[in-house]
PDB file of C-alpha atoms in Angstrom:
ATOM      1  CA  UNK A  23     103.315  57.249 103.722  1.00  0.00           C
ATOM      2  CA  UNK A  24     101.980  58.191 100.074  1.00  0.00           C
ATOM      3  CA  UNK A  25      99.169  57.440  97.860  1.00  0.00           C
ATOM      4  CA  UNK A  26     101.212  58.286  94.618  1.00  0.00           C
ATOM      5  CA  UNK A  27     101.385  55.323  92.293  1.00  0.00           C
ATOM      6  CA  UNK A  28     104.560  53.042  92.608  1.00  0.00           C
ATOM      7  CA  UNK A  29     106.855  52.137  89.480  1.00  0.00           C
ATOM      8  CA  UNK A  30     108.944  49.289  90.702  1.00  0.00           C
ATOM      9  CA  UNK A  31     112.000  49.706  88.238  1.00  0.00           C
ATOM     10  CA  UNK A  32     114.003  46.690  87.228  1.00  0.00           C
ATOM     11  CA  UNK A  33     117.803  47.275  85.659  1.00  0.00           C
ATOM     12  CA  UNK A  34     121.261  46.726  86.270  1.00  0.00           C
ATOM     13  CA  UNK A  35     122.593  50.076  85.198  1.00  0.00           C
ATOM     14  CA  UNK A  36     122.763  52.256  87.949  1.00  0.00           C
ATOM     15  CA  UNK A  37     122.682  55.627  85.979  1.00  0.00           C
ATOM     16  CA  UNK A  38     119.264  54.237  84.259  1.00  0.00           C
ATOM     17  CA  UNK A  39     117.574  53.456  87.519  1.00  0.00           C
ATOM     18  CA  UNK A  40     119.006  56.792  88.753  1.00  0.00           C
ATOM     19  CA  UNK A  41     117.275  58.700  85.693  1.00  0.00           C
ATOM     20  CA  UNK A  42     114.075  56.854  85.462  1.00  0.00           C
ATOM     21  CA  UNK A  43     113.784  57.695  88.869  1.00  0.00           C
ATOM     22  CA  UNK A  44     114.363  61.430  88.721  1.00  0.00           C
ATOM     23  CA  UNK A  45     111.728  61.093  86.066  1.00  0.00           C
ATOM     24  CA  UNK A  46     108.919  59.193  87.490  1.00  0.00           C
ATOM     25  CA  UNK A  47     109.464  61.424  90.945  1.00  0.00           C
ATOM     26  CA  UNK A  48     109.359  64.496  88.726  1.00  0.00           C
ATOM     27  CA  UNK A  49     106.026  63.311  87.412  1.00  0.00           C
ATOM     28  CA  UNK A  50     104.678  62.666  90.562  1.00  0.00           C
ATOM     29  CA  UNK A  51     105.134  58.897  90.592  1.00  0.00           C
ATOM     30  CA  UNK A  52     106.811  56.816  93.764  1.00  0.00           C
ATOM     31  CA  UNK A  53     110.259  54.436  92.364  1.00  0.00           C
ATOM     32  CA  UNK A  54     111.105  51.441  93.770  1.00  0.00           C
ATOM     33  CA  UNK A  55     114.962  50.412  92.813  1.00  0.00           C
ATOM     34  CA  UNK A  56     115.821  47.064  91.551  1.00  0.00           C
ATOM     35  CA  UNK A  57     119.454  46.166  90.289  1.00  0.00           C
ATOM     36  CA  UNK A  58     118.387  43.028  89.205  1.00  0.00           C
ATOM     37  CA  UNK A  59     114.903  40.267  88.918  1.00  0.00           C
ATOM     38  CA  UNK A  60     116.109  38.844  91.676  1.00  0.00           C
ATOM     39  CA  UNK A  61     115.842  41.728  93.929  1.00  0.00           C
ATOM     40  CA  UNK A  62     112.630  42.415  92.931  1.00  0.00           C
ATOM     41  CA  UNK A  63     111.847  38.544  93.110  1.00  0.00           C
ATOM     42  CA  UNK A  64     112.527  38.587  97.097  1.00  0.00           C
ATOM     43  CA  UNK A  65     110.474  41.750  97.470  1.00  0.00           C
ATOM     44  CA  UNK A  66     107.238  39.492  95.920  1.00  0.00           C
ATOM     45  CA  UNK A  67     108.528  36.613  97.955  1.00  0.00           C
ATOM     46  CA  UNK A  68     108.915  38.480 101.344  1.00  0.00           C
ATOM     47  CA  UNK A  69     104.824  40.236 100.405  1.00  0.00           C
ATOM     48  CA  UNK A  70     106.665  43.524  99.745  1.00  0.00           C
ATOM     49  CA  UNK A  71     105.288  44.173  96.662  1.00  0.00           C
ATOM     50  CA  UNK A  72     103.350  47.655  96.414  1.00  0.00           C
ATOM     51  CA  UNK A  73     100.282  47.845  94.178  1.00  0.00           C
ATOM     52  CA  UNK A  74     101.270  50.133  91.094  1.00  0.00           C
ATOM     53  CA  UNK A  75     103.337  49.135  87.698  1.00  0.00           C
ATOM     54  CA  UNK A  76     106.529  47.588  87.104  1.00  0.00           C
ATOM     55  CA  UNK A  77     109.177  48.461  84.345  1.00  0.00           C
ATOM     56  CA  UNK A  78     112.037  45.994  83.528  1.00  0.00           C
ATOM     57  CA  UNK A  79     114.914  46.345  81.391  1.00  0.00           C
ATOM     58  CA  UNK A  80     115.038  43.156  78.602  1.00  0.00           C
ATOM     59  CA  UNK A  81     118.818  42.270  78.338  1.00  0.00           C
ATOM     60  CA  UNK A  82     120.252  42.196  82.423  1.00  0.00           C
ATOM     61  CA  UNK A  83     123.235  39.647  83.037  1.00  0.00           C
ATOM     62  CA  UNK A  84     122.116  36.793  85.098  1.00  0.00           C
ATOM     63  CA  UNK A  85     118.340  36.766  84.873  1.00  0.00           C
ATOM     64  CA  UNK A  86     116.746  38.590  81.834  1.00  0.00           C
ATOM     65  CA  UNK A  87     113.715  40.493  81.606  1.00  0.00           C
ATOM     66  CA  UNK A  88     111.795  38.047  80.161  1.00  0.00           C
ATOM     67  CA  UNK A  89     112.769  35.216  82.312  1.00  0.00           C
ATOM     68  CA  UNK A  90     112.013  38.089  85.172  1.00  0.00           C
ATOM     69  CA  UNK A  91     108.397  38.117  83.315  1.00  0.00           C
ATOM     70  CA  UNK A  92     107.491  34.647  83.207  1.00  0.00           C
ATOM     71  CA  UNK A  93     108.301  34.042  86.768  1.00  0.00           C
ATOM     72  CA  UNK A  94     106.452  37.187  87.840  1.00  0.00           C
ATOM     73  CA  UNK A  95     103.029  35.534  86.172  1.00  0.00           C
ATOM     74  CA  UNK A  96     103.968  32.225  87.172  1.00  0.00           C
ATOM     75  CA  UNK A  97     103.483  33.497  90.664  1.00  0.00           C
ATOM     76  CA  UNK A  98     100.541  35.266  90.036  1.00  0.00           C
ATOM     77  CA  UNK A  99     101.918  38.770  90.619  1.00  0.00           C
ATOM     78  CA  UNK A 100      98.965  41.032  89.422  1.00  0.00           C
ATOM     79  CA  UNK A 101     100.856  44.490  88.625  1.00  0.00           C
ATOM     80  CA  UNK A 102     100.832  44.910  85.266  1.00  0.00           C
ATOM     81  CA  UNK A 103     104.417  45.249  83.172  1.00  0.00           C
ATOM     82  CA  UNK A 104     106.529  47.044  80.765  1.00  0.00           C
ATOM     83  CA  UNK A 105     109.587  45.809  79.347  1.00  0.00           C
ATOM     84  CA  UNK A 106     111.976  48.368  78.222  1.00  0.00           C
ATOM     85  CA  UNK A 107     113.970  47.265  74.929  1.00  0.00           C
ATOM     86  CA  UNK A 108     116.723  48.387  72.299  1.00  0.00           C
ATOM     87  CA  UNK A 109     115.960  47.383  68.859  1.00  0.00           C
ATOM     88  CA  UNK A 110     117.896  44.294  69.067  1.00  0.00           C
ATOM     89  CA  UNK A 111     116.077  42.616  71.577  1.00  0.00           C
ATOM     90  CA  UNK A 112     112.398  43.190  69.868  1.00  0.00           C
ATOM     91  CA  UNK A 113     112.037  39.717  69.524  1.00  0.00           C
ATOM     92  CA  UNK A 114     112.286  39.318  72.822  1.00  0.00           C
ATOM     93  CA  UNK A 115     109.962  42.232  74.242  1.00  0.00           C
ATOM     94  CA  UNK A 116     107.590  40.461  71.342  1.00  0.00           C
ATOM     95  CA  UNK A 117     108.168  36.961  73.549  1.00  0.00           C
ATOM     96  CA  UNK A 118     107.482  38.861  76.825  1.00  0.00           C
ATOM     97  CA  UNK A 119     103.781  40.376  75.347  1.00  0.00           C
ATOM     98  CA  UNK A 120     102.950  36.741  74.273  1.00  0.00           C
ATOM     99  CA  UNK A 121     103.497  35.825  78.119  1.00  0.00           C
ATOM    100  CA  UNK A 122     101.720  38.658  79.327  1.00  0.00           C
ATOM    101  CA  UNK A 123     103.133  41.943  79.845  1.00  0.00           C
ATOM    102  CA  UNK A 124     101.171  45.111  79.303  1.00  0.00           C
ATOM    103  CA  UNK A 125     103.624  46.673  76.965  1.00  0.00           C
ATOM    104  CA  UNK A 126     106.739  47.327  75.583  1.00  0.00           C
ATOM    105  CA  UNK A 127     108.922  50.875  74.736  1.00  0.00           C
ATOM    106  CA  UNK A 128     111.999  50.832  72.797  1.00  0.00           C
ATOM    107  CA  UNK A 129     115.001  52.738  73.856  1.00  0.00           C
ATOM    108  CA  UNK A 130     116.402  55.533  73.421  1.00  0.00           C
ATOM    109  CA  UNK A 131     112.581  56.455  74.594  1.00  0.00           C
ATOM    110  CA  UNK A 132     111.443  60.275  75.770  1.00  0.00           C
ATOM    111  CA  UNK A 133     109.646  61.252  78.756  1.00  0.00           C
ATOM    112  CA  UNK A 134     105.925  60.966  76.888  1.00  0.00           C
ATOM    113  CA  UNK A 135     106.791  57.784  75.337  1.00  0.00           C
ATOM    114  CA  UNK A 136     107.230  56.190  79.137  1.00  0.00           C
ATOM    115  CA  UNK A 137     104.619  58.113  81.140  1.00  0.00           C
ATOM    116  CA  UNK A 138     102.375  57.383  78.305  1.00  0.00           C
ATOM    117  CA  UNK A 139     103.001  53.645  78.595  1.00  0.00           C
ATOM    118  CA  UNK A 140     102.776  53.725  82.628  1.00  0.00           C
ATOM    119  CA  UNK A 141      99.230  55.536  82.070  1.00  0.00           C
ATOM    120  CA  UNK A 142      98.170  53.129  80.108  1.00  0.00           C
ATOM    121  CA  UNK A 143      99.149  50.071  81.914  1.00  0.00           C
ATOM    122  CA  UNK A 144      97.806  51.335  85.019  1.00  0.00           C
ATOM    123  CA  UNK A 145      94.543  51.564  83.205  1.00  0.00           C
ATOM    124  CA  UNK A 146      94.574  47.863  82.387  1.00  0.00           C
ATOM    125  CA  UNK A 147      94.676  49.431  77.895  1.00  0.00           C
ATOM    126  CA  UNK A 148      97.406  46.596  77.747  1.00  0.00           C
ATOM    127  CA  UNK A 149      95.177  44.059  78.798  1.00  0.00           C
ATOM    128  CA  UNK A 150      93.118  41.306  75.893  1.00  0.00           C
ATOM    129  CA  UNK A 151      90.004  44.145  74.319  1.00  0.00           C
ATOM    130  CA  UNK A 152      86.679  42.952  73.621  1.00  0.00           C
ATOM    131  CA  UNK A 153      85.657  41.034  71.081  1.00  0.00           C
ATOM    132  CA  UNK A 154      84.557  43.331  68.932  1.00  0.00           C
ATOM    133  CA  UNK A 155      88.267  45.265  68.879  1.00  0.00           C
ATOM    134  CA  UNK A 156      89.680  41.778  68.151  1.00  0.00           C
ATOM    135  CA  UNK A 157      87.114  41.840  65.128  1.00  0.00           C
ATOM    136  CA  UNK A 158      88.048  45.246  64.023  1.00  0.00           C
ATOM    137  CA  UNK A 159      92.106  44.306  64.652  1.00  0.00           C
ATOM    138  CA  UNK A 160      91.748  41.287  61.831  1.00  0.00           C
ATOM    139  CA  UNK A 161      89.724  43.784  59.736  1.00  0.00           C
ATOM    140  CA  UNK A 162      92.967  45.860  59.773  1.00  0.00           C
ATOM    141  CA  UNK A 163      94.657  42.907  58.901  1.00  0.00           C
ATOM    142  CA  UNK A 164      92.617  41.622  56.003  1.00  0.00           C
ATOM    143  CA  UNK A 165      92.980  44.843  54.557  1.00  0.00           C
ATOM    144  CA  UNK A 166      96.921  45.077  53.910  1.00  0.00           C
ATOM    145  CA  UNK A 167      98.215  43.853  50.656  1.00  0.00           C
ATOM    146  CA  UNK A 168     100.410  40.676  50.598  1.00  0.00           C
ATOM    147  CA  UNK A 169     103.916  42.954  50.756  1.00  0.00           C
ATOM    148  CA  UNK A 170     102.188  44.685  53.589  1.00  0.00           C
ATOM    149  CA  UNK A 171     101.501  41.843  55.812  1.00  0.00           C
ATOM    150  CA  UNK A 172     105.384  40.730  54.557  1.00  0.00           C
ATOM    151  CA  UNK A 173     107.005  43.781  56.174  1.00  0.00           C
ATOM    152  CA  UNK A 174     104.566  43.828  59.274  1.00  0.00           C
ATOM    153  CA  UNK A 175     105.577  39.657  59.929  1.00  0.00           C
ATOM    154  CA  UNK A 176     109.119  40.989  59.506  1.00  0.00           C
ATOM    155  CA  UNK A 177     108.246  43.804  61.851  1.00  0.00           C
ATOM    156  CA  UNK A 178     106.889  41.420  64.537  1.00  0.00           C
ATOM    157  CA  UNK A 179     109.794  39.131  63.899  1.00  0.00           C
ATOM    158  CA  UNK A 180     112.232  41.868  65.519  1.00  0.00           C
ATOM    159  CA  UNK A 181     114.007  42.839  62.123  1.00  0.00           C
ATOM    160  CA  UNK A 182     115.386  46.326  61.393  1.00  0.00           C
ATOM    161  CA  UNK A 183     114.339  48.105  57.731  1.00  0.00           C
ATOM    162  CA  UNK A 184     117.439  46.729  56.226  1.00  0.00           C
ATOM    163  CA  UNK A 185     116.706  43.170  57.176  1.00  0.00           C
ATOM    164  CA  UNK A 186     113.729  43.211  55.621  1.00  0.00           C
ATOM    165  CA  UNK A 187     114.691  44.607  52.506  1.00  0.00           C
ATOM    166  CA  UNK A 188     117.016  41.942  52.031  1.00  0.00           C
ATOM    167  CA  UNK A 189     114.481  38.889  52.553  1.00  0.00           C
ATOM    168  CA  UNK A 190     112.222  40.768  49.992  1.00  0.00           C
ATOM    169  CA  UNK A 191     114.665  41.570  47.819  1.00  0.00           C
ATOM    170  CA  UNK A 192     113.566  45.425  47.979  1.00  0.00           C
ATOM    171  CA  UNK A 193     114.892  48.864  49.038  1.00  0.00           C
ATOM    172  CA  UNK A 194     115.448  50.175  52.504  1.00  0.00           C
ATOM    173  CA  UNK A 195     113.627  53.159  51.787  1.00  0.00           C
ATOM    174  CA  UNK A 196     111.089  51.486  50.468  1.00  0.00           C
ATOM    175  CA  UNK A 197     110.218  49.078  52.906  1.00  0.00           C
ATOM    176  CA  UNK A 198     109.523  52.274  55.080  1.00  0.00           C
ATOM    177  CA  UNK A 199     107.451  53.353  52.659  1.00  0.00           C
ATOM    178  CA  UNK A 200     105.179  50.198  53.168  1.00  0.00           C
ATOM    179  CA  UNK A 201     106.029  50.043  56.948  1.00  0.00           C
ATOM    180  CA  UNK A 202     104.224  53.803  56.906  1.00  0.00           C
ATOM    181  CA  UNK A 203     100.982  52.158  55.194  1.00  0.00           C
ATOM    182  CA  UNK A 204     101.279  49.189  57.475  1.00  0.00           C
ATOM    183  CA  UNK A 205     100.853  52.403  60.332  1.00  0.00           C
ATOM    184  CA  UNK A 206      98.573  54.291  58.823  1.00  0.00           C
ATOM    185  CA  UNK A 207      96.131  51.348  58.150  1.00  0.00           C
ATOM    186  CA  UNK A 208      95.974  49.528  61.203  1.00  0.00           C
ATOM    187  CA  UNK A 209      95.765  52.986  63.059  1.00  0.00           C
ATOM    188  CA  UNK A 210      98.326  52.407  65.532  1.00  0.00           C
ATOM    189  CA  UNK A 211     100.583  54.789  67.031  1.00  0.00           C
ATOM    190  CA  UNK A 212     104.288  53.240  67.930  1.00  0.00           C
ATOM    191  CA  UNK A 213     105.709  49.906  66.420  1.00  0.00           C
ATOM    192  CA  UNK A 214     104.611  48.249  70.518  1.00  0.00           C
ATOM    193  CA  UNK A 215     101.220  48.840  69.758  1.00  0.00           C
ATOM    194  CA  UNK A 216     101.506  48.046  65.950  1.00  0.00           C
ATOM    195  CA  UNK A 217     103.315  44.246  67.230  1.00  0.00           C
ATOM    196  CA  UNK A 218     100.441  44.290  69.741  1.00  0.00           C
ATOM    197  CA  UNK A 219      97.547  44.272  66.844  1.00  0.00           C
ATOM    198  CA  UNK A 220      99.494  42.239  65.295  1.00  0.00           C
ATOM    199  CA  UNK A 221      99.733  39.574  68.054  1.00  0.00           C
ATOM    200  CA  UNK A 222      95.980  40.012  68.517  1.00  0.00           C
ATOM    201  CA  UNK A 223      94.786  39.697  65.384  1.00  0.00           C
ATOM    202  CA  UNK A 224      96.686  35.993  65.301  1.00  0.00           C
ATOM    203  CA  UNK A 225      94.795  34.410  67.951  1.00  0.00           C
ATOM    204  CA  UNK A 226      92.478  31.788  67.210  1.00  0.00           C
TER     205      UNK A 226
END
């Protein structure tokens, strides 16, 4: 067959599957097709499974992408995941990293954004760091003033600039002024990887 890499691809839409699989081909990746959790359910059931990544879609009818993620680790599967989510459904990508998935890109997302993500799944980045990261994380942390660590909970929480503005009783504009700092000081590079820290720097 072929050694290339497999991205097993979860999501209903047919014209999504049909682009991210263009894409990953085009990048020299192998797609497996899913139209649903349940599909790729049987595939782990049946032993079918290919070593590589998988990438789910968050909000499918039927079973969502996080209930597809809980039952994936319930089971033991050890590829590692990404769930792909609109802004709307941050809270529940945010869920899905507490239970275990590598990582999380929102949509609309480009091609760097997702290969980027695959790379670093596939190189277990996604997976719990070191102590002395998680020391360095809550350093970050410590080091944000009190409106800071306000917009970053509301951040975490799933809520859009304007959301938070309103609970704080503050502008829009200047809520991404502080979500900016928030970025800048705890050195991360997209909002997944900010929640990530975040996450991380919470555990006991």
């Amino acid at each position: 067959m072929t050694d290339r890499p497999v991205i097993h691809v979860v999501d209903d839409d047919p014209a999504m599957r049909d682009s991210l699989a263009f894409l990953l081909e085009a990048a020299g990746l192998q797609p497996r097709l899913y139209e649903s959790g349940l599909a790729l359910l049987g595939s782990v059931a049946e032993g079918e499974l290919e070593d590589g990544c998988i990438l789910t879609d968050v909000r499918m009818p039927g079973m969502d992408g996080l209930d597809l993620v809980r039952r994936l680790i319930q089971r033991g599967v050890p590829q590692p995941i990404i769930v792909m989510t609109g802004h709307a459904d941050v809270p529940l990508a945010v869920e899905a990293m507490r239970a275990g998935v590598a990582d999380f890109i929102e949509k609309p997302f480009d091609d760097v954004t997702l290969m980027a993500a695959i790379e670093r799944a596939m190189n277990g980045v996604g997976a719990p760091p070191p102590t002395r990261v998680d020391q360095d994380v809550r350093a970050r942390l410590d080091a944000l003033s009190s409106r800071e660590r306000q917009v970053l909970d509301g951040l975490v929480a799933g809520q859009a600039n304007k959301a938070i503005a309103f609970d704080l009783g503050i502008s829009a504009r200047t809520v991404e002024v502080y979500r900016a700092n928030v970025m800048t000081k705890m050195q991360a590079r997209s909002l997944p990887e900010l929640i990530r820290m975040a996450l991380l720097g919470r555990r006991s």
